[in-house]
mmCIF file of C-alpha atoms in Angstrom:
data_model
loop_
_atom_site.group_PDB
_atom_site.id
_atom_site.type_symbol
_atom_site.label_atom_id
_atom_site.label_comp_id
_atom_site.label_asym_id
_atom_site.label_seq_id
_atom_site.Cartn_x
_atom_site.Cartn_y
_atom_site.Cartn_z
ATOM 1 C CA MET S 1 14.309 23.448 -7.608
ATOM 2 C CA ARG S 2 11.602 26.094 -7.764
ATOM 3 C CA GLY S 3 13.736 27.744 -10.436
ATOM 4 C CA ILE S 4 13.543 24.571 -12.531
ATOM 5 C CA GLU S 5 9.743 24.594 -12.222
ATOM 6 C CA LYS S 6 9.522 28.275 -13.189
ATOM 7 C CA ALA S 7 11.845 27.798 -16.168
ATOM 8 C CA ASN S 8 9.624 24.997 -17.539
ATOM 9 C CA PRO S 9 6.060 26.094 -16.700
ATOM 10 C CA GLU S 10 4.415 24.032 -19.451
ATOM 11 C CA THR S 11 5.941 20.688 -18.486
ATOM 12 C CA LEU S 12 7.472 20.757 -14.984
ATOM 13 C CA TYR S 13 5.172 22.994 -12.958
ATOM 14 C CA GLY S 14 4.788 21.679 -9.404
ATOM 15 C CA ILE S 15 6.867 18.513 -9.948
ATOM 16 C CA PHE S 16 8.656 18.939 -6.619
ATOM 17 C CA GLY S 17 5.386 19.283 -4.737
ATOM 18 C CA ASP S 18 5.216 21.042 -1.397
ATOM 19 C CA ALA S 19 8.132 19.193 0.206
ATOM 20 C CA GLN S 20 10.190 21.196 2.695
ATOM 21 C CA TRP S 21 13.480 21.097 0.829
ATOM 22 C CA THR S 22 15.061 23.544 3.302
ATOM 23 C CA ASN S 23 14.235 21.350 6.306
ATOM 24 C CA LYS S 24 17.724 20.569 7.658
ATOM 25 C CA GLU S 25 16.452 17.709 9.799
ATOM 26 C CA ARG S 26 15.119 15.857 6.756
ATOM 27 C CA LEU S 27 17.756 16.863 4.207
ATOM 28 C CA SER S 28 20.913 18.128 5.853
ATOM 29 C CA ASP S 29 23.611 20.143 4.068
ATOM 30 C CA SER S 30 26.063 17.273 4.469
ATOM 31 C CA LEU S 31 23.669 14.797 2.836
ATOM 32 C CA LEU S 32 23.051 17.152 -0.083
ATOM 33 C CA ARG S 33 26.804 17.705 -0.453
ATOM 34 C CA ASP S 34 27.486 13.969 -0.471
ATOM 35 C CA LEU S 35 24.771 13.459 -3.104
ATOM 36 C CA ILE S 36 26.188 16.155 -5.392
ATOM 37 C CA GLU S 37 29.759 14.914 -4.972
ATOM 38 C CA HIS S 38 28.675 11.350 -5.709
ATOM 39 C CA PHE S 39 27.102 12.283 -9.035
ATOM 40 C CA SER S 40 29.980 14.642 -9.839
ATOM 41 C CA ARG S 41 32.264 11.608 -10.112
ATOM 42 C CA ILE S 42 30.111 10.189 -12.929
ATOM 43 C CA ASP S 43 30.591 11.525 -16.438
ATOM 44 C CA LEU S 44 27.086 12.054 -17.799
ATOM 45 C CA GLY S 45 28.101 13.981 -20.911
ATOM 46 C CA ASN S 46 26.738 12.928 -24.300
ATOM 47 C CA GLN S 47 30.122 11.516 -25.331
ATOM 48 C CA ALA S 48 30.347 9.285 -22.263
ATOM 49 C CA ALA S 49 26.739 8.113 -21.927
ATOM 50 C CA GLN S 50 23.618 7.615 -23.987
ATOM 51 C CA ALA S 51 21.511 10.723 -24.344
ATOM 52 C CA ASP S 52 18.643 8.942 -22.572
ATOM 53 C CA VAL S 53 20.665 7.677 -19.613
ATOM 54 C CA LEU S 54 18.862 9.866 -17.057
ATOM 55 C CA GLY S 55 15.478 8.871 -18.410
ATOM 56 C CA GLN S 56 16.405 5.184 -18.310
ATOM 57 C CA SER S 57 17.687 5.572 -14.754
ATOM 58 C CA TYR S 58 14.465 7.264 -13.685
ATOM 59 C CA GLU S 59 12.363 4.507 -15.261
ATOM 60 C CA TYR S 60 14.553 1.935 -13.490
ATOM 61 C CA LEU S 61 13.905 3.595 -10.124
ATOM 62 C CA ILE S 62 10.141 3.684 -10.791
ATOM 63 C CA LYS S 63 10.258 -0.059 -11.518
ATOM 64 C CA LYS S 64 12.221 -0.725 -8.314
ATOM 65 C CA PHE S 65 9.734 1.315 -6.298
ATOM 66 C CA ALA S 66 6.885 -0.626 -7.893
ATOM 67 C CA ASP S 67 8.538 -3.927 -6.956
ATOM 68 C CA ALA S 68 9.003 -2.749 -3.371
ATOM 69 C CA THR S 69 5.476 -1.430 -2.832
ATOM 70 C CA ASN S 70 3.662 -4.264 -4.688
ATOM 71 C CA LYS S 71 -0.027 -3.533 -4.004
ATOM 72 C CA LYS S 72 0.332 0.239 -4.236
ATOM 73 C CA ALA S 73 2.263 -0.093 -7.505
ATOM 74 C CA GLY S 74 -0.861 -1.129 -9.374
ATOM 75 C CA GLU S 75 -2.108 2.434 -8.972
ATOM 76 C CA PHE S 76 0.656 3.919 -11.102
ATOM 77 C CA TYR S 77 2.733 1.251 -12.869
ATOM 78 C CA THR S 78 1.846 -1.200 -15.647
ATOM 79 C CA PRO S 79 4.294 -4.052 -16.323
ATOM 80 C CA ARG S 80 6.361 -3.062 -19.347
ATOM 81 C CA SER S 81 5.709 -6.365 -21.140
ATOM 82 C CA VAL S 82 1.995 -5.525 -21.174
ATOM 83 C CA VAL S 83 2.686 -1.960 -22.283
ATOM 84 C CA ARG S 84 4.870 -3.144 -25.166
ATOM 85 C CA LEU S 85 2.179 -5.591 -26.296
ATOM 86 C CA MET S 86 -0.477 -2.876 -26.386
ATOM 87 C CA VAL S 87 1.740 -0.345 -28.144
ATOM 88 C CA ASN S 88 2.895 -2.880 -30.731
ATOM 89 C CA ILE S 89 -0.737 -3.679 -31.552
ATOM 90 C CA LEU S 90 -1.676 -0.008 -31.926
ATOM 91 C CA ASP S 91 1.499 0.623 -33.939
ATOM 92 C CA PRO S 92 1.645 4.434 -33.558
ATOM 93 C CA ARG S 93 3.234 6.252 -36.499
ATOM 94 C CA GLU S 94 5.075 9.499 -37.073
ATOM 95 C CA GLY S 95 2.966 12.570 -36.413
ATOM 96 C CA GLU S 96 0.049 10.734 -34.801
ATOM 97 C CA SER S 97 -1.581 11.937 -31.588
ATOM 98 C CA ILE S 98 -1.453 9.635 -28.542
ATOM 99 C CA TYR S 99 -3.667 9.874 -25.448
ATOM 100 C CA ASP S 100 -3.656 8.055 -22.104
ATOM 101 C CA PRO S 101 -6.627 9.048 -19.898
ATOM 102 C CA ALA S 102 -5.167 7.238 -16.856
ATOM 103 C CA CYS S 103 -1.492 7.810 -17.544
ATOM 104 C CA GLY S 104 0.075 6.944 -14.170
ATOM 105 C CA THR S 105 3.823 7.595 -14.465
ATOM 106 C CA GLY S 106 3.646 7.994 -18.235
ATOM 107 C CA GLY S 107 4.990 4.579 -19.233
ATOM 108 C CA MET S 108 2.567 4.004 -22.117
ATOM 109 C CA LEU S 109 3.296 7.371 -23.693
ATOM 110 C CA LEU S 110 7.023 6.675 -23.372
ATOM 111 C CA GLU S 111 6.704 3.271 -25.000
ATOM 112 C CA ALA S 112 4.789 4.870 -27.879
ATOM 113 C CA ILE S 113 7.700 7.278 -28.392
ATOM 114 C CA HIS S 114 10.181 4.398 -28.377
ATOM 115 C CA HIS S 115 8.030 2.429 -30.808
ATOM 116 C CA VAL S 116 7.923 5.265 -33.323
ATOM 117 C CA LYS S 117 11.671 5.833 -33.017
ATOM 118 C CA GLU S 118 12.523 2.156 -33.465
ATOM 119 C CA ASN S 119 10.045 1.350 -36.230
ATOM 120 C CA HIS S 120 9.078 4.416 -38.176
ATOM 121 C CA GLY S 121 11.725 7.062 -37.806
ATOM 122 C CA ASP S 122 11.496 10.501 -36.270
ATOM 123 C CA ASP S 123 9.938 10.565 -32.796
ATOM 124 C CA ARG S 124 10.141 14.357 -32.780
ATOM 125 C CA THR S 125 7.013 14.352 -34.940
ATOM 126 C CA LEU S 126 5.170 13.337 -31.751
ATOM 127 C CA TRP S 127 6.118 16.500 -29.877
ATOM 128 C CA GLY S 128 2.967 18.427 -29.087
ATOM 129 C CA LYS S 129 0.851 15.338 -29.718
ATOM 130 C CA LEU S 130 1.298 13.452 -26.444
ATOM 131 C CA PHE S 131 -1.553 13.809 -23.953
ATOM 132 C CA GLY S 132 -2.265 12.277 -20.558
ATOM 133 C CA GLN S 133 -4.470 12.806 -17.530
ATOM 134 C CA GLU S 134 -3.852 11.475 -14.028
ATOM 135 C CA LYS S 135 -5.880 12.050 -10.868
ATOM 136 C CA ASN S 136 -3.074 11.584 -8.335
ATOM 137 C CA LEU S 137 -0.969 14.732 -7.837
ATOM 138 C CA THR S 138 2.334 13.006 -7.097
ATOM 139 C CA THR S 139 1.905 10.438 -9.867
ATOM 140 C CA SER S 140 1.094 13.104 -12.461
ATOM 141 C CA ALA S 141 4.239 14.978 -11.423
ATOM 142 C CA ILE S 142 6.296 11.793 -11.852
ATOM 143 C CA ALA S 143 4.807 11.308 -15.326
ATOM 144 C CA ARG S 144 5.892 14.783 -16.392
ATOM 145 C CA MET S 145 9.375 14.268 -14.957
ATOM 146 C CA ASN S 146 9.587 10.873 -16.665
ATOM 147 C CA LEU S 147 8.730 12.250 -20.115
ATOM 148 C CA PHE S 148 11.020 15.237 -19.629
ATOM 149 C CA LEU S 149 14.019 13.111 -18.654
ATOM 150 C CA HIS S 150 13.429 10.897 -21.693
ATOM 151 C CA GLY S 151 13.771 13.914 -23.957
ATOM 152 C CA ALA S 152 10.111 14.559 -24.816
ATOM 153 C CA ALA S 153 10.153 18.229 -25.781
ATOM 154 C CA ASP S 154 6.418 19.010 -25.847
ATOM 155 C CA PHE S 155 3.614 17.130 -24.084
ATOM 156 C CA GLN S 156 0.561 17.741 -21.919
ATOM 157 C CA ILE S 157 0.058 15.841 -18.664
ATOM 158 C CA VAL S 158 -2.898 17.238 -16.721
ATOM 159 C CA ARG S 159 -3.795 16.404 -13.167
ATOM 160 C CA GLY S 160 -7.501 15.701 -12.860
ATOM 161 C CA ASP S 161 -10.370 13.217 -12.702
ATOM 162 C CA THR S 162 -10.849 12.001 -16.285
ATOM 163 C CA LEU S 163 -14.335 10.563 -15.830
ATOM 164 C CA ARG S 164 -15.715 13.578 -13.981
ATOM 165 C CA ASN S 165 -13.654 16.362 -15.556
ATOM 166 C CA PRO S 166 -11.900 15.386 -18.798
ATOM 167 C CA ALA S 167 -9.080 17.752 -19.682
ATOM 168 C CA PHE S 168 -8.857 17.823 -23.476
ATOM 169 C CA PHE S 169 -11.407 19.412 -25.803
ATOM 170 C CA LEU S 170 -11.950 20.472 -29.370
ATOM 171 C CA GLY S 171 -14.511 23.242 -29.147
ATOM 172 C CA ASP S 172 -17.426 21.966 -27.065
ATOM 173 C CA ASN S 173 -16.604 18.307 -27.748
ATOM 174 C CA LEU S 174 -14.014 15.923 -26.399
ATOM 175 C CA ALA S 175 -10.726 16.019 -28.283
ATOM 176 C CA THR S 176 -10.043 12.925 -30.386
ATOM 177 C CA PHE S 177 -6.756 11.120 -30.971
ATOM 178 C CA ASP S 178 -5.190 8.594 -33.323
ATOM 179 C CA CYS S 179 -4.075 6.244 -30.521
ATOM 180 C CA VAL S 180 -5.915 5.907 -27.200
ATOM 181 C CA ILE S 181 -4.269 3.611 -24.650
ATOM 182 C CA ALA S 182 -4.740 3.044 -20.904
ATOM 183 C CA ASN S 183 -4.614 0.758 -17.896
ATOM 184 C CA PRO S 184 -7.355 2.408 -15.798
ATOM 185 C CA PRO S 185 -8.167 1.448 -12.185
ATOM 186 C CA PHE S 186 -9.864 -1.966 -12.109
ATOM 187 C CA SER S 187 -13.568 -1.934 -11.165
ATOM 188 C CA LEU S 188 -13.363 1.563 -9.740
ATOM 189 C CA GLU S 189 -16.097 2.433 -7.226
ATOM 190 C CA LYS S 190 -17.513 5.961 -6.869
ATOM 191 C CA TRP S 191 -16.214 6.746 -10.330
ATOM 192 C CA GLY S 192 -18.687 9.540 -11.099
ATOM 193 C CA GLU S 193 -22.018 7.932 -11.882
ATOM 194 C CA GLU S 194 -23.821 11.084 -10.783
ATOM 195 C CA VAL S 195 -22.087 13.066 -13.545
ATOM 196 C CA TRP S 196 -22.606 10.499 -16.269
ATOM 197 C CA ALA S 197 -26.374 10.350 -15.835
ATOM 198 C CA SER S 198 -26.457 13.513 -17.962
ATOM 199 C CA ASP S 199 -22.957 13.507 -19.424
ATOM 200 C CA PRO S 200 -22.550 16.563 -21.702
ATOM 201 C CA TYR S 201 -20.055 14.721 -23.897
ATOM 202 C CA GLY S 202 -22.277 11.735 -24.707
ATOM 203 C CA ARG S 203 -19.956 9.182 -23.123
ATOM 204 C CA ASN S 204 -22.867 7.015 -21.967
ATOM 205 C CA PHE S 205 -23.768 6.196 -25.587
ATOM 206 C CA ALA S 206 -23.759 2.436 -24.942
ATOM 207 C CA GLY S 207 -25.393 2.602 -21.516
ATOM 208 C CA MET S 208 -24.835 3.620 -17.902
ATOM 209 C CA PRO S 209 -22.173 1.563 -16.085
ATOM 210 C CA PRO S 210 -23.076 0.411 -12.558
ATOM 211 C CA ALA S 211 -22.083 2.604 -9.631
ATOM 212 C CA LYS S 212 -19.789 -0.080 -8.179
ATOM 213 C CA SER S 213 -17.661 -0.578 -11.297
ATOM 214 C CA GLY S 214 -16.337 2.066 -13.661
ATOM 215 C CA ASP S 215 -14.751 -0.324 -16.178
ATOM 216 C CA TYR S 216 -17.182 0.478 -18.975
ATOM 217 C CA ALA S 217 -17.104 4.178 -18.156
ATOM 218 C CA TRP S 218 -13.418 4.109 -19.093
ATOM 219 C CA VAL S 219 -14.135 2.068 -22.215
ATOM 220 C CA GLN S 220 -16.835 4.463 -23.423
ATOM 221 C CA HIS S 221 -14.712 7.524 -22.632
ATOM 222 C CA MET S 222 -11.851 6.064 -24.657
ATOM 223 C CA ILE S 223 -14.077 5.166 -27.612
ATOM 224 C CA LYS S 224 -15.425 8.733 -27.668
ATOM 225 C CA SER S 225 -11.803 9.936 -27.653
ATOM 226 C CA MET S 226 -10.864 8.014 -30.827
ATOM 227 C CA ALA S 227 -10.409 9.980 -34.046
ATOM 228 C CA PRO S 228 -13.220 9.128 -36.527
ATOM 229 C CA LYS S 229 -11.061 7.579 -39.269
ATOM 230 C CA THR S 230 -7.616 6.889 -37.812
ATOM 231 C CA GLY S 231 -8.543 6.221 -34.162
ATOM 232 C CA ARG S 232 -7.633 2.933 -32.483
ATOM 233 C CA MET S 233 -7.640 1.919 -28.865
ATOM 234 C CA ALA S 234 -6.029 -0.459 -26.373
ATOM 235 C CA VAL S 235 -7.194 -0.820 -22.772
ATOM 236 C CA VAL S 236 -6.556 -3.203 -19.875
ATOM 237 C CA LEU S 237 -9.620 -4.462 -17.988
ATOM 238 C CA PRO S 238 -10.263 -7.053 -15.252
ATOM 239 C CA HIS S 239 -11.536 -10.493 -16.204
ATOM 240 C CA GLY S 240 -15.010 -9.811 -14.806
ATOM 241 C CA ALA S 241 -15.639 -7.079 -17.375
ATOM 242 C CA LEU S 242 -16.239 -9.833 -19.917
ATOM 243 C CA PHE S 243 -18.902 -11.764 -18.037
ATOM 244 C CA ARG S 244 -20.685 -9.519 -15.543
ATOM 245 C CA MET S 245 -24.318 -9.161 -16.548
ATOM 246 C CA GLY S 246 -26.875 -6.457 -15.776
ATOM 247 C CA ALA S 247 -25.910 -2.990 -17.003
ATOM 248 C CA GLU S 248 -22.488 -4.152 -18.164
ATOM 249 C CA GLY S 249 -23.976 -7.009 -20.165
ATOM 250 C CA LYS S 250 -26.221 -4.540 -21.967
ATOM 251 C CA ILE S 251 -23.253 -2.287 -22.730
ATOM 252 C CA ARG S 252 -21.297 -5.225 -24.154
ATOM 253 C CA THR S 253 -24.264 -6.147 -26.364
ATOM 254 C CA LYS S 254 -24.519 -2.556 -27.593
ATOM 255 C CA LEU S 255 -20.789 -2.373 -28.387
ATOM 256 C CA LEU S 256 -20.991 -5.631 -30.315
ATOM 257 C CA GLY S 257 -24.016 -4.371 -32.218
ATOM 258 C CA MET S 258 -22.029 -1.267 -33.140
ATOM 259 C CA ASP S 259 -19.215 -3.511 -34.438
ATOM 260 C CA ALA S 260 -16.959 -1.633 -32.021
ATOM 261 C CA LEU S 261 -14.803 -4.605 -30.959
ATOM 262 C CA GLU S 262 -12.044 -6.174 -32.985
ATOM 263 C CA ALA S 263 -9.959 -8.569 -30.875
ATOM 264 C CA VAL S 264 -9.818 -10.586 -27.659
ATOM 265 C CA ILE S 265 -6.509 -10.851 -25.834
ATOM 266 C CA GLY S 266 -6.156 -12.846 -22.629
ATOM 267 C CA LEU S 267 -3.255 -12.234 -20.267
ATOM 268 C CA GLY S 268 -1.578 -14.760 -17.982
ATOM 269 C CA PRO S 269 -2.049 -14.704 -14.197
ATOM 270 C CA ASN S 270 -0.100 -12.579 -11.699
ATOM 271 C CA LEU S 271 1.128 -10.047 -14.243
ATOM 272 C CA PHE S 272 -0.142 -7.042 -12.303
ATOM 273 C CA TYR S 273 0.997 -5.733 -8.938
ATOM 274 C CA GLY S 274 -1.307 -6.495 -6.033
ATOM 275 C CA ASN S 275 -4.076 -7.952 -8.199
ATOM 276 C CA ARG S 276 -4.435 -11.674 -8.845
ATOM 277 C CA LYS S 277 -7.420 -11.311 -11.128
ATOM 278 C CA ALA S 278 -6.722 -11.830 -14.805
ATOM 279 C CA ALA S 279 -6.399 -8.684 -16.853
ATOM 280 C CA VAL S 280 -7.380 -8.143 -20.435
ATOM 281 C CA GLY S 281 -6.175 -5.991 -23.303
ATOM 282 C CA ASN S 282 -8.515 -4.337 -25.765
ATOM 283 C CA HIS S 283 -7.217 -3.072 -29.060
ATOM 284 C CA GLY S 284 -8.835 -0.979 -31.712
ATOM 285 C CA ARG S 285 -12.245 -2.395 -30.958
ATOM 286 C CA ALA S 286 -11.264 -5.087 -28.522
ATOM 287 C CA CYS S 287 -11.620 -7.023 -25.293
ATOM 288 C CA GLY S 288 -10.247 -10.205 -23.694
ATOM 289 C CA CYS S 289 -10.275 -12.735 -20.868
ATOM 290 C CA GLN S 290 -8.410 -15.521 -19.103
ATOM 291 C CA ARG S 291 -9.477 -18.595 -17.149
ATOM 292 C CA GLY S 292 -7.307 -20.398 -14.620
ATOM 293 C CA ASN S 293 -3.771 -20.799 -15.945
ATOM 294 C CA GLU S 294 -4.786 -20.994 -19.611
ATOM 295 C CA ARG S 295 -3.455 -18.203 -21.790
ATOM 296 C CA LEU S 296 -5.720 -17.024 -24.568
ATOM 297 C CA LEU S 297 -5.290 -14.828 -27.566
ATOM 298 C CA THR S 298 -8.042 -14.694 -30.156
ATOM 299 C CA ILE S 299 -8.035 -12.227 -33.019
ATOM 300 C CA CYS S 300 -11.117 -12.351 -35.241
ATOM 301 C CA ASN S 301 -12.591 -10.385 -38.085
ATOM 302 C CA ARG S 302 -14.432 -7.870 -35.910
ATOM 303 C CA SER S 303 -15.900 -10.591 -33.723
ATOM 304 C CA ILE S 304 -15.417 -12.221 -30.357
ATOM 305 C CA THR S 305 -14.751 -15.921 -29.818
ATOM 306 C CA VAL S 306 -12.833 -17.466 -26.917
ATOM 307 C CA ILE S 307 -10.892 -20.718 -27.398
ATOM 308 C CA PRO S 308 -8.690 -22.305 -24.694
ATOM 309 C CA CYS S 309 -5.127 -22.847 -25.866
ATOM 310 C CA SER S 310 -5.463 -26.568 -25.123
ATOM 311 C CA GLN S 311 -7.929 -26.685 -28.047
ATOM 312 C CA SER S 312 -5.612 -24.742 -30.341
ATOM 313 C CA ARG S 313 -2.326 -26.672 -30.332
ATOM 314 C CA HIS S 314 -1.746 -26.243 -34.035
ATOM 315 C CA CYS S 315 -1.928 -22.476 -34.036
ATOM 316 C CA PRO S 316 1.370 -20.568 -34.428
ATOM 317 C CA ASN S 317 2.906 -19.722 -31.043
ATOM 318 C CA LEU S 318 3.680 -16.164 -30.070
ATOM 319 C CA SER S 319 6.045 -15.013 -27.332
ATOM 320 C CA ASN S 320 5.449 -15.859 -23.664
ATOM 321 C CA GLY S 321 3.160 -18.804 -24.382
ATOM 322 C CA TRP S 322 0.533 -16.822 -26.282
ATOM 323 C CA THR S 323 -1.382 -18.416 -29.140
ATOM 324 C CA LEU S 324 -2.995 -16.863 -32.176
ATOM 325 C CA CYS S 325 -6.194 -18.610 -33.243
ATOM 326 C CA PRO S 326 -8.250 -17.834 -36.355
ATOM 327 C CA THR S 327 -11.975 -18.106 -35.674
ATOM 328 C CA ARG S 328 -15.308 -17.781 -37.416
ATOM 329 C CA ARG S 329 -17.461 -14.732 -36.940
ATOM 330 C CA CYS S 330 -19.892 -15.165 -34.059
ATOM 331 C CA ALA S 331 -22.968 -13.211 -33.116
ATOM 332 C CA GLY S 332 -22.688 -13.431 -29.329
ATOM 333 C CA TRP S 333 -20.080 -12.804 -26.699
ATOM 334 C CA SER S 334 -21.000 -14.004 -23.221
ATOM 335 C CA ARG S 335 -23.187 -16.838 -24.560
ATOM 336 C CA ARG S 336 -20.471 -18.183 -26.861
ATOM 337 C CA ALA S 337 -17.699 -17.772 -24.273
ATOM 338 C CA SER S 338 -19.796 -19.527 -21.640
ATOM 339 C CA SER S 339 -20.501 -22.456 -23.949
ATOM 340 C CA VAL S 340 -16.782 -22.868 -24.576
ATOM 341 C CA TRP S 341 -15.968 -22.873 -20.866
ATOM 342 C CA ASN S 342 -18.743 -25.362 -20.080
ATOM 343 C CA ALA S 343 -17.443 -27.698 -22.755
ATOM 344 C CA ALA S 344 -13.827 -27.430 -21.649
#
């Protein structure tokens, strides 16, 4: 196993951690022999199985582990239906760079690869252009193993704290990417406020997020990581990120004034492991919300308006009960959304 790590220093360094693989009490010779003999009975050659069979099996096991651990799964696994929605909106193309600053087990980067292969052709044009950062040591190792088993030939997954110590640079500035996508930790406390007070990369351009919630620290980091002309972004946030006032309200106002938001997408309840709060997807310049059991999807011309689906019966239905609603441009966000809820 150490030989595998040494043979692939750029992608698989440290993936097996510091486990005591020679501990006979934990992993006896007979158990190892039975494991090898079991897999030896299965023909895994390219003529007998799909080239991606090991990668698919690994992803299947990650999903099963997520189902079993429930609350803990939210730290590393995003439901694949949500991932597919975000990737389809971003629509990554051949040769574009893709970045996930909170990559977990690498599912969003994988879905981007699949999207390019299924819709635009040669996914090999993404090799060397896939980037992710993950704070948890074990989870970052799983992400690298996941991408490797799915055939990704060249990628960079770095273990580290994105908000305190971002990993990717172009000269003295943050590196920028065509597609920026993430499901960061919801309302993260102790996220690094002390560093951002004088952030050398200018990530507090819209304001300082409160110490008890790092949601808008992630948003601002991701916006700064977007390429100037081709950059687009999708992020998942908790429902409260839309309506909390104070510092976050000021940041929202600043982002709207910059015309930095493009769409509102509301997700249904209980989609995420161990978290009953509604989650939202941002795309390009985007944000979203959900109230009760009502599912919302509003896409405007660079504006934000929230309309309950019960008021939009004649809009064309999308999959899973989503609704697409054309709206007029509006100047406010929280004020307009609040007036809609009060009227409903």
